[in-house]
Short mmCIF file of C-alpha atoms in Angstrom, two decimals:
data_model
loop_
_atom_site.label_atom_id
_atom_site.label_comp_id
_atom_site.label_asym_id
_atom_site.label_seq_id
_atom_site.Cartn_x
_atom_site.Cartn_y
_atom_site.Cartn_z
CA VAL A 26 -33.67 -6.81 -7.52
CA GLN A 27 -31.23 -4.67 -9.42
CA LEU A 28 -28.49 -2.33 -8.29
CA VAL A 29 -26.52 -0.33 -10.80
CA GLU A 30 -23.48 1.73 -9.85
CA SER A 31 -22.14 4.62 -11.87
CA GLY A 32 -19.79 7.54 -11.51
CA GLY A 33 -16.45 5.81 -11.25
CA GLY A 34 -13.42 6.92 -13.19
CA LEU A 35 -9.88 8.18 -13.06
CA VAL A 36 -9.03 11.08 -10.79
CA GLN A 37 -5.87 12.60 -9.40
CA THR A 38 -4.89 12.50 -5.76
CA GLY A 39 -6.91 15.03 -3.82
CA GLY A 40 -9.73 15.00 -6.32
CA SER A 41 -13.38 14.08 -5.89
CA LEU A 42 -15.88 11.69 -7.39
CA ARG A 43 -19.54 11.04 -6.76
CA LEU A 44 -20.77 7.50 -7.12
CA SER A 45 -24.42 6.70 -7.66
CA CYS A 46 -26.36 3.52 -6.98
CA ALA A 47 -29.70 3.11 -8.73
CA ALA A 48 -31.95 0.55 -7.07
CA SER A 49 -35.01 -1.20 -8.44
CA GLY A 50 -37.10 -4.28 -7.85
CA PHE A 51 -37.60 -3.90 -4.12
CA THR A 52 -39.12 -1.50 -1.61
CA PHE A 53 -36.19 0.85 -1.33
CA LYS A 54 -37.05 2.41 2.02
CA ASP A 55 -37.17 -1.02 3.66
CA TYR A 56 -33.57 -1.85 2.83
CA GLY A 57 -30.23 -0.71 4.09
CA ILE A 58 -27.69 0.14 1.44
CA GLY A 59 -23.98 -0.29 1.75
CA TRP A 60 -20.97 0.73 -0.28
CA PHE A 61 -18.03 -1.67 -0.32
CA ARG A 62 -14.81 -1.81 -2.26
CA GLN A 63 -12.26 -4.34 -3.31
CA ALA A 64 -8.82 -3.76 -4.71
CA PRO A 65 -6.81 -6.46 -6.50
CA GLY A 66 -5.29 -8.88 -4.03
CA ARG A 67 -7.07 -7.31 -1.10
CA ALA A 68 -10.10 -8.28 0.93
CA ARG A 69 -13.44 -6.61 0.39
CA GLU A 70 -13.92 -3.80 2.86
CA VAL A 71 -16.75 -1.61 4.00
CA VAL A 72 -16.83 1.98 2.81
CA SER A 73 -20.14 3.28 4.10
CA TRP A 74 -23.73 2.27 4.79
CA ILE A 75 -27.19 3.55 5.57
CA ASN A 76 -29.19 1.55 8.08
CA SER A 77 -32.78 0.81 7.07
CA VAL A 78 -34.10 0.83 10.63
CA ASP A 79 -33.17 4.33 11.71
CA GLY A 80 -31.40 5.83 8.72
CA ARG A 81 -28.11 6.09 10.56
CA THR A 82 -24.99 6.13 8.52
CA GLY A 83 -21.61 4.60 9.14
CA TYR A 84 -18.16 4.71 7.58
CA GLY A 85 -15.09 2.60 7.37
CA ASP A 86 -12.16 3.99 9.30
CA SER A 87 -10.14 4.66 6.18
CA VAL A 88 -12.74 6.99 4.66
CA LYS A 89 -14.14 8.81 7.68
CA GLY A 90 -14.15 12.54 7.18
CA ARG A 91 -13.60 12.24 3.43
CA PHE A 92 -16.61 10.30 2.13
CA THR A 93 -20.30 11.05 2.61
CA ILE A 94 -23.21 8.72 1.93
CA SER A 95 -26.68 10.03 1.15
CA SER A 96 -29.92 8.76 -0.27
CA ASP A 97 -32.90 9.99 -2.21
CA ASN A 98 -35.80 7.68 -1.42
CA ALA A 99 -38.03 9.35 -4.00
CA LYS A 100 -35.57 8.38 -6.72
CA ASN A 101 -34.41 5.07 -5.22
CA MET A 102 -30.86 6.36 -5.33
CA VAL A 103 -27.92 6.23 -2.99
CA TYR A 104 -24.85 8.40 -3.47
CA LEU A 105 -21.30 8.31 -2.24
CA GLN A 106 -19.47 11.61 -2.34
CA MET A 107 -15.76 10.96 -2.21
CA ASN A 108 -13.42 13.84 -1.48
CA SER A 109 -9.68 14.09 -0.88
CA LEU A 110 -9.13 10.88 -2.76
CA LYS A 111 -5.92 8.96 -2.25
CA PRO A 112 -4.22 6.28 -4.38
CA GLU A 113 -5.19 3.71 -1.75
CA ASP A 114 -8.84 4.42 -2.52
CA THR A 115 -8.33 2.75 -5.89
CA ALA A 116 -10.70 -0.21 -6.09
CA VAL A 117 -13.91 -1.51 -7.58
CA TYR A 118 -16.77 0.00 -5.63
CA TYR A 119 -19.97 -1.94 -5.12
CA CYS A 120 -23.32 -1.01 -3.70
CA ALA A 121 -25.35 -3.69 -1.97
CA ALA A 122 -28.77 -4.03 -0.35
CA ASP A 123 -29.82 -5.79 2.81
CA PRO A 124 -33.03 -5.68 4.86
CA VAL A 125 -31.10 -4.09 7.71
CA GLY A 126 -27.76 -2.86 6.43
CA GLY A 127 -24.55 -2.38 8.32
CA SER A 128 -20.85 -2.93 7.85
CA ALA A 129 -20.80 -6.71 7.35
CA TRP A 130 -20.60 -7.23 3.61
CA TRP A 131 -21.21 -10.98 3.92
CA LEU A 132 -24.75 -10.32 5.15
CA TYR A 133 -25.82 -8.46 2.03
CA ASN A 134 -27.83 -10.45 -0.46
CA TYR A 135 -28.02 -8.12 -3.42
CA TRP A 136 -25.06 -6.57 -5.23
CA GLY A 137 -24.42 -4.34 -8.17
CA GLN A 138 -21.81 -5.03 -10.82
CA GLY A 139 -19.33 -2.49 -9.45
CA THR A 140 -17.69 0.64 -10.76
CA GLN A 141 -13.95 1.21 -11.01
CA VAL A 142 -12.35 4.10 -9.17
CA THR A 143 -8.72 4.82 -9.92
CA VAL A 144 -6.79 7.52 -8.10
CA SER A 145 -3.49 8.46 -9.67
CA SER A 146 -0.58 9.71 -7.62
#
């Protein structure tokens, strides 16, 4: 199982970034995918997820209305469109895979290496 994130970088407040998660080594459509983030000195928190059972999506409270998760099953890709970025969005962003998915990061077995997002004020 391999998950590789890309698309992070430095952006100004109010800007946008699109993160990508390339998945391989497992049957993509049978897994839920989640995006999580962790800033220095802070706990890991959920950003967004796609549930494998019904394809429903969910978002952490801090990103609702600004971030959008999507997937392309044909390409084994999951994307996170991030708009109206704020300095508090600065963190390392990880994608992770789980047979069901959901907001509980501790249930995910497979993780990518992370991509840094920095939002300047």
